Short mmCIF file of N, CA and C in Angstrom, two decimals:
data_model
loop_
_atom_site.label_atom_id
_atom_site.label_comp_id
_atom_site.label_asym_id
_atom_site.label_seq_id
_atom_site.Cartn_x
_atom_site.Cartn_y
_atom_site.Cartn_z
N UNK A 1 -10.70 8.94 0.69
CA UNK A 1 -9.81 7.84 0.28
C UNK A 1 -8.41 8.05 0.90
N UNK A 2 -7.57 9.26 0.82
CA UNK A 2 -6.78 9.08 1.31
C UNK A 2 -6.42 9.29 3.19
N UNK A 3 -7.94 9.63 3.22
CA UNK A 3 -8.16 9.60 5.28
C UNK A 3 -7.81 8.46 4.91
N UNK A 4 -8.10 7.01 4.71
CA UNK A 4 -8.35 5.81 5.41
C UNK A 4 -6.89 5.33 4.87
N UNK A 5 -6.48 6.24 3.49
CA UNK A 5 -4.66 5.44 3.72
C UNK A 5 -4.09 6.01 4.35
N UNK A 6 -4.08 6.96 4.99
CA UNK A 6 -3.12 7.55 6.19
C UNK A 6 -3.75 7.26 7.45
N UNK A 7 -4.68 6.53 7.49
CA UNK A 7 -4.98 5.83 8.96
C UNK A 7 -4.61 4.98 9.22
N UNK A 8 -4.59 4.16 7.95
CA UNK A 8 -3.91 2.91 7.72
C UNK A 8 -1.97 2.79 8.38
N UNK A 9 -1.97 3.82 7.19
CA UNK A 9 -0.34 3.85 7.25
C UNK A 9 0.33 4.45 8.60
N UNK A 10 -0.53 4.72 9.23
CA UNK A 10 -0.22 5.31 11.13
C UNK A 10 -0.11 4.11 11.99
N UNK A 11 -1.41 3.20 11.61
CA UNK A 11 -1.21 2.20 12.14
C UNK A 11 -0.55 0.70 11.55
N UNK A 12 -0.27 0.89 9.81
CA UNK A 12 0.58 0.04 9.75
C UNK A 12 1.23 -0.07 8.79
N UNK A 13 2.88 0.31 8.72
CA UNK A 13 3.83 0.54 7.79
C UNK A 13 3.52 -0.50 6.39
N UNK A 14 3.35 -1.79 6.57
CA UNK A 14 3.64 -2.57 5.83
C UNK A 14 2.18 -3.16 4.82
N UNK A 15 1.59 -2.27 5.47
CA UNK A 15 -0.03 -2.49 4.76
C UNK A 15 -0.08 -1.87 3.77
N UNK A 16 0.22 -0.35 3.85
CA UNK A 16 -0.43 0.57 2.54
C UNK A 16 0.86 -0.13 1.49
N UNK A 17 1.95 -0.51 1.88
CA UNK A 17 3.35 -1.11 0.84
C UNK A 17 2.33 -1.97 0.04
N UNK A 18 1.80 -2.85 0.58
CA UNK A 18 1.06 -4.32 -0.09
C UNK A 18 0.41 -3.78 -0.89
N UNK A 19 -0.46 -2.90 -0.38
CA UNK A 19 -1.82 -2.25 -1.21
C UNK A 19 -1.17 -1.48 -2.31
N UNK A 20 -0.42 -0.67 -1.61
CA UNK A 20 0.67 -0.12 -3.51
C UNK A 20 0.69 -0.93 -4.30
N UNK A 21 1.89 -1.85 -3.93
CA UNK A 21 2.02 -3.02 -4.82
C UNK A 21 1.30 -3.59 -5.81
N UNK A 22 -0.07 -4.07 -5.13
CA UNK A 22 -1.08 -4.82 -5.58
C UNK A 22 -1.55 -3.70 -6.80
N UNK A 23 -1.39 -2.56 -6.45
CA UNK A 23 -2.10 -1.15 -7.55
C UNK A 23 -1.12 -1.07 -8.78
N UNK A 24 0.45 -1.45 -8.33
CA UNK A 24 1.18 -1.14 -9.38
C UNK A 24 1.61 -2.34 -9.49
N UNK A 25 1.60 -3.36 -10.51
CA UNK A 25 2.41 -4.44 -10.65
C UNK A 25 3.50 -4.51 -11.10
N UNK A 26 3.85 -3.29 -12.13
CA UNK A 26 5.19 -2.80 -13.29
C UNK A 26 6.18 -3.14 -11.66
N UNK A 27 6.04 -2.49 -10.45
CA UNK A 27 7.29 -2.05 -9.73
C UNK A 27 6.73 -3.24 -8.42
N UNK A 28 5.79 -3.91 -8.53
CA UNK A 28 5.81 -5.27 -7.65
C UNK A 28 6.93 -6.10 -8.21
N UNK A 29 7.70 -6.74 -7.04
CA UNK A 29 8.67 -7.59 -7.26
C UNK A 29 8.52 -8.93 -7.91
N UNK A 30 7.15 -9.54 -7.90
CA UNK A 30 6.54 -10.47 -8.06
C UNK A 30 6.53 -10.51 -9.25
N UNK A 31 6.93 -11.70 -10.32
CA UNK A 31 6.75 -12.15 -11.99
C UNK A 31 4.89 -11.75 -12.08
#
């Protein structure tokens, strides 16, 4: 699991952010 988020996050800064997000909603900016 975390091979494929640090493959991710090599190839793209703003992807694993989303995917956080989406995991934590308390600290998503989104109502």
């Amino acid at each position: 699991m975390n091979v494929t988020w640090r493959k991710r996050s090599s190839r793209t800064i703003p992807a694993p952010t989303a995917a956080f997000t989406l995991h934590s909603p308390k600290c998503s900016p989104r109502p």
